Short mmCIF file of C-alpha atoms and ligand atoms in Angstrom, two decimals:
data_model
loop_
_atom_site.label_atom_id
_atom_site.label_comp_id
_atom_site.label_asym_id
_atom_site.label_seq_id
_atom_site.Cartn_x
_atom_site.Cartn_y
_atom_site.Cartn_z
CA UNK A 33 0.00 0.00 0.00
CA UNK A 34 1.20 3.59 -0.83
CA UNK A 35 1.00 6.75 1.63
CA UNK A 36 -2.55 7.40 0.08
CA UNK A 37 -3.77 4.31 0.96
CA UNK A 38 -2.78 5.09 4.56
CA UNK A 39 -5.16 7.78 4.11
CA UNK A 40 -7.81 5.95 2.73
CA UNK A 41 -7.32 3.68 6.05
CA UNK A 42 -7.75 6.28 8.59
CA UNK A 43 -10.57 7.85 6.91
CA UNK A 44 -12.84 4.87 6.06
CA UNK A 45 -12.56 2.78 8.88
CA UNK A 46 -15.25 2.41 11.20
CA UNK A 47 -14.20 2.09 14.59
CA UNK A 48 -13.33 5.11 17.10
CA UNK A 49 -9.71 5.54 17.56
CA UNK A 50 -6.53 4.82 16.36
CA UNK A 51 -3.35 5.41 18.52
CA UNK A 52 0.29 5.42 16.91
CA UNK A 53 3.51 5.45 18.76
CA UNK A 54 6.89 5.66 16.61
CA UNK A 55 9.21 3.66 18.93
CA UNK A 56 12.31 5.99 18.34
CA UNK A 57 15.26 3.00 19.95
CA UNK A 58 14.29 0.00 17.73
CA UNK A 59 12.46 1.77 14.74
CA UNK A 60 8.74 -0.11 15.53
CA UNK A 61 5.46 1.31 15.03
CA UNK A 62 3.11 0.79 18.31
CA UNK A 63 -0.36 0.78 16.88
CA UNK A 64 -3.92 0.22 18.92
CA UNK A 65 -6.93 0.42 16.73
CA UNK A 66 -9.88 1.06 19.33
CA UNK A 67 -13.11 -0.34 17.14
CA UNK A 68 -16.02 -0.05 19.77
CA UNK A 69 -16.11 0.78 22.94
CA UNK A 70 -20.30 0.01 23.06
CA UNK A 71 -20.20 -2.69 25.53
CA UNK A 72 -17.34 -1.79 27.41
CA UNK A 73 -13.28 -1.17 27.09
CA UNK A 74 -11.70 -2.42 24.23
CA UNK A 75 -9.95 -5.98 24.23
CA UNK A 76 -8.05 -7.49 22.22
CA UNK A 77 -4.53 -9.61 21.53
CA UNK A 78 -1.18 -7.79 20.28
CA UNK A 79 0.51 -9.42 16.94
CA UNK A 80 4.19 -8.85 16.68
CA UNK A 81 5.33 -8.94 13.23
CA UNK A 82 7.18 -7.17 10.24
CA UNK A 83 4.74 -5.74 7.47
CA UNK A 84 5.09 -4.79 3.83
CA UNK A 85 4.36 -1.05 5.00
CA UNK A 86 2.78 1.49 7.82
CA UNK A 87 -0.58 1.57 5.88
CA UNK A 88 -0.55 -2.39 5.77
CA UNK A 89 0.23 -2.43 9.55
CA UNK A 90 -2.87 0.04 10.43
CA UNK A 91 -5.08 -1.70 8.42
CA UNK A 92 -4.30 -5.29 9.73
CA UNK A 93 -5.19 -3.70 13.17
CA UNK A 94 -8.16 -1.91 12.24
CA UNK A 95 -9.58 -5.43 10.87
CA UNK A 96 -8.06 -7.62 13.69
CA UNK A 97 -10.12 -4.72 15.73
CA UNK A 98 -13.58 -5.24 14.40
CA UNK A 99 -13.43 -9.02 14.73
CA UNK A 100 -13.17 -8.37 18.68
CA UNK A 101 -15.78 -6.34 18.85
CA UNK A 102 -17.88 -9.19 16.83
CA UNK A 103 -16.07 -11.55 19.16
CA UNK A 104 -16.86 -9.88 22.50
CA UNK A 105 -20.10 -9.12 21.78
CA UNK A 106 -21.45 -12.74 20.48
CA UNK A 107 -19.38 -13.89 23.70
CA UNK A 108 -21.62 -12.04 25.89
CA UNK A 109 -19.28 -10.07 27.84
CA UNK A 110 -18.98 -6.58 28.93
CA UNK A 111 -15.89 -5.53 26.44
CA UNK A 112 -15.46 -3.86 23.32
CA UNK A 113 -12.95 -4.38 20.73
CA UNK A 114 -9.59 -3.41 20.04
CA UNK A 115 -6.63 -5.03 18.68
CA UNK A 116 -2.55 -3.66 18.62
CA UNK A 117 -0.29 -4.34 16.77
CA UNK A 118 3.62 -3.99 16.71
CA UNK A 119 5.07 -3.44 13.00
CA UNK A 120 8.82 -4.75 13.67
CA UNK A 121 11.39 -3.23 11.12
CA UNK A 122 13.03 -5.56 9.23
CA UNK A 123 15.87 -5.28 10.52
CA UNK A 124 14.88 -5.96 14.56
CA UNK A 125 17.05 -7.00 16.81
CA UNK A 126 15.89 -9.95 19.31
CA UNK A 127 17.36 -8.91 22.47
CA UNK A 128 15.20 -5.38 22.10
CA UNK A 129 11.93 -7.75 22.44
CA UNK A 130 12.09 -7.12 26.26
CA UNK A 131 12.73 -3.71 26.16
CA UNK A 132 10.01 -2.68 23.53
CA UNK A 133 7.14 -4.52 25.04
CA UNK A 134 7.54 -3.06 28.83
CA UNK A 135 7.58 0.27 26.31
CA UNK A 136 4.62 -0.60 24.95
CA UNK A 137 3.32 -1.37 28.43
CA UNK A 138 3.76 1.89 28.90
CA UNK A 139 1.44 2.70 26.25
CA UNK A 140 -1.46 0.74 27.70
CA UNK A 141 -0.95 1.96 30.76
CA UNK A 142 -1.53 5.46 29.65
CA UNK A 143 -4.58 5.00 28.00
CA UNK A 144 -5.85 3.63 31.21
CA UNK A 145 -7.95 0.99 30.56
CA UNK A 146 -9.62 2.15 27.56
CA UNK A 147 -7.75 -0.60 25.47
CA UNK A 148 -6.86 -4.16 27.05
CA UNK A 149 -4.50 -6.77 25.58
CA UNK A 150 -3.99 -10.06 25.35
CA UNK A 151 -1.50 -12.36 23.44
CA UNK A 152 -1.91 -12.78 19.65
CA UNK A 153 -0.07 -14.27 16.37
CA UNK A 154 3.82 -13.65 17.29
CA UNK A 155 3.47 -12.59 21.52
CA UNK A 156 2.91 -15.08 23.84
CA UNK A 157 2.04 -15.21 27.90
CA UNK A 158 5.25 -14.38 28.92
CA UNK A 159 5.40 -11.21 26.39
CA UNK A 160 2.31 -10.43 28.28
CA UNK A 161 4.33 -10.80 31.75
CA UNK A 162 6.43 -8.09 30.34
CA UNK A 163 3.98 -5.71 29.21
CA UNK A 164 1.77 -5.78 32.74
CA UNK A 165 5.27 -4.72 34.25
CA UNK A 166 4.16 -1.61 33.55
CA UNK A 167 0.59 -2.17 31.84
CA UNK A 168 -1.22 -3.95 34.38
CA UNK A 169 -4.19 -4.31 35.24
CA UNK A 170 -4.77 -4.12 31.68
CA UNK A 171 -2.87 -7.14 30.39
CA UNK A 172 -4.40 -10.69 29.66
CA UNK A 173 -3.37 -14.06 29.43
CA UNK A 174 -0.43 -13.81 31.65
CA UNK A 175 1.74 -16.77 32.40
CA UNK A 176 0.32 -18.60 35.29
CA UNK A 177 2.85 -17.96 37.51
CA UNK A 178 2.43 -14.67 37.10
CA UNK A 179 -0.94 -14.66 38.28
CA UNK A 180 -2.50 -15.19 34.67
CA UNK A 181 -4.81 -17.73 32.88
CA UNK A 182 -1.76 -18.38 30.40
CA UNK A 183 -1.97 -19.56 26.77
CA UNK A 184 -5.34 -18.94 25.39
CA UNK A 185 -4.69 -21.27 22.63
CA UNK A 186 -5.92 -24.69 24.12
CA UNK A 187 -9.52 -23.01 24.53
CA UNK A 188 -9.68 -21.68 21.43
CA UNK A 189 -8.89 -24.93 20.18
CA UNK A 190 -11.84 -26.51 22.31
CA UNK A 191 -13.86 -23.66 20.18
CA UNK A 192 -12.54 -24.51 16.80
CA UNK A 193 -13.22 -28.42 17.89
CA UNK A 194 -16.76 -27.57 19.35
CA UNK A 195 -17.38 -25.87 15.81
CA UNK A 196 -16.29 -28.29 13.46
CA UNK A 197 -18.51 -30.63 15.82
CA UNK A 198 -22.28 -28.25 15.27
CA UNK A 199 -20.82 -28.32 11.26
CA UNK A 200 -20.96 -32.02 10.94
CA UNK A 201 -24.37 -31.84 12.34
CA UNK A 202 -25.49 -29.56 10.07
CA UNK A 203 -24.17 -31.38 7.23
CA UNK A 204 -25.60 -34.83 8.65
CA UNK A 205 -21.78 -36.05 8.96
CA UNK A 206 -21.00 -38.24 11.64
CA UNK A 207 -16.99 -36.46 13.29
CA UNK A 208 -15.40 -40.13 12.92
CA UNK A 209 -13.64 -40.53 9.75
CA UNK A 210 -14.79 -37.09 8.39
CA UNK A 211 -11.93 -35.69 6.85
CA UNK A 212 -10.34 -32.17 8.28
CA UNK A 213 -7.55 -30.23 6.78
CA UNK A 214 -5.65 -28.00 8.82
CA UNK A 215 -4.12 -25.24 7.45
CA UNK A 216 -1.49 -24.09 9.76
CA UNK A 217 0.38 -26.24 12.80
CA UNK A 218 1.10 -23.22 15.06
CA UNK A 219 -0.43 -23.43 18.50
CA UNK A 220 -4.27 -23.58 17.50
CA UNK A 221 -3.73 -25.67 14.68
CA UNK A 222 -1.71 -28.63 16.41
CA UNK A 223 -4.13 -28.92 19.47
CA UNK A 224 -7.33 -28.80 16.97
CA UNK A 225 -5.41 -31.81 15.64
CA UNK A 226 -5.04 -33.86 18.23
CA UNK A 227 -8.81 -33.07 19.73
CA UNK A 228 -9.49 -34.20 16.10
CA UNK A 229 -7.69 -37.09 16.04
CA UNK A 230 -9.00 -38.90 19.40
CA UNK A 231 -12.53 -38.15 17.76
CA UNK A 232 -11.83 -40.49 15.00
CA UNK A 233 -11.21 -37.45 12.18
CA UNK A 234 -9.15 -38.61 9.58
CA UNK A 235 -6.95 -35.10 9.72
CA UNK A 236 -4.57 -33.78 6.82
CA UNK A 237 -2.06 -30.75 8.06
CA UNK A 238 -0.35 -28.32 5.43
CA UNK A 239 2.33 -26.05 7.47
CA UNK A 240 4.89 -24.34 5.88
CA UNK A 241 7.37 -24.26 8.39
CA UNK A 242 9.51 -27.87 8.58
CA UNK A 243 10.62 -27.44 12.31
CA UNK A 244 6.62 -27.03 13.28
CA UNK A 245 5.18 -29.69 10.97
CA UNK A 246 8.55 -31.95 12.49
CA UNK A 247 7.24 -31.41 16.08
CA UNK A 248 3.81 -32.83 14.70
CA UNK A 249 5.37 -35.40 13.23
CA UNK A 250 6.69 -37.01 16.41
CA UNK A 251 3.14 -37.57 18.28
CA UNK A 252 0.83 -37.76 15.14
CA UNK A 253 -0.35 -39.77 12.35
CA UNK A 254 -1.78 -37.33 9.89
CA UNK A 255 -1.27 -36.91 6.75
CA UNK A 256 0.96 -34.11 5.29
CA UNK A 257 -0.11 -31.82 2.07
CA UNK A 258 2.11 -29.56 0.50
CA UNK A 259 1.16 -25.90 1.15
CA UNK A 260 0.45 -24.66 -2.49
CA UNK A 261 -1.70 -28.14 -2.62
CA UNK A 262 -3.38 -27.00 0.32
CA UNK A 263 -6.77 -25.42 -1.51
CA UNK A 264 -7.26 -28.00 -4.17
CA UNK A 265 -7.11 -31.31 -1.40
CA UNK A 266 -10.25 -33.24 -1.55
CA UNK A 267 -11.19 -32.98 2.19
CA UNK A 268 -14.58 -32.45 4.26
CA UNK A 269 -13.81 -29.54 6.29
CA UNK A 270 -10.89 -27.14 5.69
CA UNK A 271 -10.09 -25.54 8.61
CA UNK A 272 -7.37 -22.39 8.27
CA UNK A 273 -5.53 -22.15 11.07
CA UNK A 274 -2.59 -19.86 10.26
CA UNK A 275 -2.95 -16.11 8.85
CA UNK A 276 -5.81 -14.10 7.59
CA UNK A 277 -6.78 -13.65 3.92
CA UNK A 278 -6.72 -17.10 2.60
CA UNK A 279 -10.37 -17.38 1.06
CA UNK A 280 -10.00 -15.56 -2.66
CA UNK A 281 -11.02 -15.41 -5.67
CA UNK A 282 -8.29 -17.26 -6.40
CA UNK A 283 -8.76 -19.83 -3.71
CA UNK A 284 -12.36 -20.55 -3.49
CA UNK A 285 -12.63 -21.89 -6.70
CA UNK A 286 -10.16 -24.28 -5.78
CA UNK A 287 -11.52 -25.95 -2.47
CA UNK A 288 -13.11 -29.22 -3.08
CA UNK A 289 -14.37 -29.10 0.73
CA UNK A 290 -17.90 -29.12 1.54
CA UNK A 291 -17.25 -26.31 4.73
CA UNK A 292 -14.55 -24.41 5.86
CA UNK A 293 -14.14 -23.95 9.76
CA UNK A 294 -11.09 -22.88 10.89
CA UNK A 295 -9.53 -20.34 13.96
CA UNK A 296 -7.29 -17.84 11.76
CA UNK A 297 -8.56 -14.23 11.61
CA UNK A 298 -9.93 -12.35 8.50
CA UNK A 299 -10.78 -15.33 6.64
CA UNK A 300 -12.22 -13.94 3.81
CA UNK A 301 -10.14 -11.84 1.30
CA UNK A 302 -12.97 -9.36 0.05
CA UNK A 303 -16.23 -9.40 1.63
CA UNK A 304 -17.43 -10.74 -1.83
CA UNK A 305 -15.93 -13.55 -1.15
CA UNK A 306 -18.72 -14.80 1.41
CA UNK A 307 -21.06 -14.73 -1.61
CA UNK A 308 -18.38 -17.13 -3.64
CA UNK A 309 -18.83 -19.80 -1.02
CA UNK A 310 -22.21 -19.87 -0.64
CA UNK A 311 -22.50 -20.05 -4.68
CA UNK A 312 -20.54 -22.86 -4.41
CA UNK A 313 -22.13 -24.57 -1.58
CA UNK A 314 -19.55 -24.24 0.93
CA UNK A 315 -20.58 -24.00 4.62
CA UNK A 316 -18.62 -21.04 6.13
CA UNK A 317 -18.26 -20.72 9.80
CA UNK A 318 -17.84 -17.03 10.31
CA UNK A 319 -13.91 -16.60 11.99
CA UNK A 320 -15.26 -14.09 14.56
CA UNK A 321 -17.71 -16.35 15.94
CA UNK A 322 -15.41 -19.92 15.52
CA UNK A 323 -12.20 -18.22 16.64
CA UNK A 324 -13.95 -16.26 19.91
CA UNK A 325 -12.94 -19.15 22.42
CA UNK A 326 -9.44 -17.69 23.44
CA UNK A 327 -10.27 -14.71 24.45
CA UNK A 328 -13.88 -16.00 26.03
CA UNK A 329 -12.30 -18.46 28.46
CA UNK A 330 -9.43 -15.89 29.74
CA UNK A 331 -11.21 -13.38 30.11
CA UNK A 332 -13.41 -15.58 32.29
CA UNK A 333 -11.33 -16.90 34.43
CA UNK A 334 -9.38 -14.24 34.99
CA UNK A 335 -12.64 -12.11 35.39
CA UNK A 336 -15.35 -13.91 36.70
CA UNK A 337 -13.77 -16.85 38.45
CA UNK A 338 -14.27 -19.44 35.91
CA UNK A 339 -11.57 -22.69 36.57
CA UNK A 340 -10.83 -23.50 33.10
CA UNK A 341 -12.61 -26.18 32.97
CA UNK A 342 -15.85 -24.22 33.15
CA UNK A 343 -14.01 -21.88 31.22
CA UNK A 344 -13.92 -24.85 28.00
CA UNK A 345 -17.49 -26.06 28.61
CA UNK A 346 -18.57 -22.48 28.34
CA UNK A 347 -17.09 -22.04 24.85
CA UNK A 348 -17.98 -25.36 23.58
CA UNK A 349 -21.72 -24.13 24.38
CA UNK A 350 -21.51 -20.43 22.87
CA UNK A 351 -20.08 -21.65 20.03
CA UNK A 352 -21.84 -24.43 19.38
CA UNK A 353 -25.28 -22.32 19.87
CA UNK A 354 -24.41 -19.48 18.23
CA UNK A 355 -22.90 -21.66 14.57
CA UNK A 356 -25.81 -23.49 15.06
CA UNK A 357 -28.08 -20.24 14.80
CA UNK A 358 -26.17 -18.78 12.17
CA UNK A 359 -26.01 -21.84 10.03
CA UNK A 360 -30.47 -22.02 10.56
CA UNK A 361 -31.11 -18.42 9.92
CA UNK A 362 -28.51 -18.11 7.08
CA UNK A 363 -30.58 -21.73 5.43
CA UNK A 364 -33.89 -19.75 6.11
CA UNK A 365 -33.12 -16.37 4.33
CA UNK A 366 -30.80 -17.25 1.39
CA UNK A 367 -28.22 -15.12 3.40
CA UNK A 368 -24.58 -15.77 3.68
CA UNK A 369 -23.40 -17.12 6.85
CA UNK A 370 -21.54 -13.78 7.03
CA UNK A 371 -23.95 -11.52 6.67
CA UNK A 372 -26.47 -14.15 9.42
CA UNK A 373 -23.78 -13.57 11.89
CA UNK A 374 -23.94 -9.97 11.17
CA UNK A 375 -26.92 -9.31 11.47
CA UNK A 376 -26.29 -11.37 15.37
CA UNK A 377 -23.86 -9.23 16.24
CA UNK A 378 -25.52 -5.84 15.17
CA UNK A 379 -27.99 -6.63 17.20
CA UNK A 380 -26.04 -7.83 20.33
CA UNK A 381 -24.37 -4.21 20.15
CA UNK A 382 -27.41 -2.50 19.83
CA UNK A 383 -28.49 -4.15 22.95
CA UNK A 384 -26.03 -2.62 24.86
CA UNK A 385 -23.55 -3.77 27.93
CA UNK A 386 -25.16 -7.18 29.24
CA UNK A 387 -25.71 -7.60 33.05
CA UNK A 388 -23.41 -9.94 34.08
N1 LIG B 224 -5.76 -13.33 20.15
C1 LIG B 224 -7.09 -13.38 20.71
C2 LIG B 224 -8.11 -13.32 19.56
O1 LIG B 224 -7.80 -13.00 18.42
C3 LIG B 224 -7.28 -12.23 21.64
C4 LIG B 224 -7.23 -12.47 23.11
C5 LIG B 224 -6.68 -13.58 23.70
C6 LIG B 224 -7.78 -11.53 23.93
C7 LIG B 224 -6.72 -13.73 25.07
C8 LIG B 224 -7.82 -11.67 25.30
C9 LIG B 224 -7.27 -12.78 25.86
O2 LIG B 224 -9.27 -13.58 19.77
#
């Protein structure tokens, strides 16, 4: 994207804030996009990565925002949505990683509780640790010893498991020996394996990074695809797991899957593209509403006293009734799933704050 399209980012987005911080020592961009605050302080995870450009950076956060709000809003809980984001330059150094997260700590801390984090693609609990050094109370996920719920990954595995479950149903597949692709072994994608795998799924991975998909390797019997083979597999249920974007006009006419559930943000590519499933007959789970389980069972437990075992059952049930009502009221309008699980969420928001 060009200096115009930054722009165009900042002026047609629809969410309320967006707060930039040039980190001066190590040549980052802080970003927080703030999308609603409607229901309560923002809350979302922080992805750590390098980007193509500044524009690209703002806009990845002001997507990753609105799925929270989507997110916290179908999870019936009194937050908004926000999401930040830390644009590494290409040429970062590793041992600044300490340094520029209790910075960014900083950041949070200043806003005072109008935006909340939480861990995200490329920060993990004990980045979080770091950050509340300075940006408690407003820091999520923590390591356990730190006083935390830790990695929100397992749960929102549970979620993606619980989903692929209420997509069967609706298809009239029985789980065992229905055939799941993952796209993606990273730290949703591995555990949605193996919850897969002791339910009788016959699972297929693609991962693009050896020393992950070697780690799988060692405790699983699945079978590997090659990445750019990924789309065109004959499989049930694709399931992305990895990075946003993935669902094309380039892709979709590729999948020979008969739904596609999976945990990775910003599924589709163009919002168009929700209409090129459906035309082809391709049940999509919405990735707001499969993909809310992470933050739903930390922010319970480390909120309302949920053990995590409550915490699990909890998001196995929301997600499991709320696909289920998307999938019926998307059959009974002609709508996309999309635009069904739209229409949900508008109306949770204009609902207000729930009473806990
Ligand atoms: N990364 C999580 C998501 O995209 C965000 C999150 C995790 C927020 C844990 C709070 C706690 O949904």
């Amino acid at each position: 994207m060009t200096d115009m399209a930054l722009e165009t980012a900042l002026a047609t987005w629809d969410g309320e804030l967006m707060v930039s911080h040039y980190d001066h020592p190590t040549g980052a961009w802080m970003l927080i996009a703030v999308h609603s605050t409607r229901l309560g302080p923002a809350v979302g995870g922080t992805r750590m990565k390098a980007y193509a450009s500044l524009a690209a950076a703002v806009h990845d956060a002001q997507q990753l925002a609105a799925g929270m709000t989507y997110k916290l809003a179908l999870s019936g809980l009194p937050y908004g949505g926000g999401k930040a984001v830390l644009a590494l330059p290409p040429t970062f150094d590793p041992a600044q990683r300490a340094l520029l997260l209790r910075r960014f700590g900083h950041l949070i801390a200043q806003l005072g509780g109008l935006y909340r984090t939480g861990p995200d693609v490329g920060t993990s609990p004990a980045d979080m640790d770091l950050i509340a050094e300075i940006g408690a109370p407003y820091v999520f996920s923590r390591t356990v010893g730190a006083g935390g719920a830790g990695d929100s990954a397992p749960p929102t595995a549970v979620g993606v498991f619980a989903g692929i479950q209420a997509t069967c149903a609706a298809l009239g597949l029985p789980l065992a020996g229905t055939r799941v692709l993952v796209q993606g072994a990273g730290s949703v994608g591995s555990r949605l394996l193996a919850l897969l795998q002791v339910a009788g799924a016959q699972t297929l991975v693609s991962e693009t990074d050896p020393a992950a998909l070697q780690r799988l390797r060692l405790d699983a019997s699945v079978t590997v695809i090659e990445p750019a083979a990924a789309y065109a597999t004959d499989c049930d249920i694709f399931a992305p797991c990895a990075l946003g974007g993935v669902l094309s006009a380039e892709t979709i006419p590729q999948l020979r899957c008969r739904a596609v559930v999976g945990s990775a943000n910003n599924q589709l590519a163009q919002p168009a593209d929700a209409e090129r499933l459906r035309a082809r007959n391709i049940l999509y789970a919405p990735d707001y509403v499969i993909s809310l389980g992470g933050a739903l069972a930390i922010i319970g437990q480390e909120t309302l006293g949920w053990s995590r075992e409550e915490a699990e059952r909890r998001v196995a049930s929301a997600i499991t009734q709320t696909l289920t009502e998307v999938y019926a009221s998307a059959r009974d309008t002609g709508a996309t799933t999309t635009a069904a699980a739209q229409a949900l969420t508008e109306r949770r928001l204009a609902d207000g704050p729930p009473s806990l």
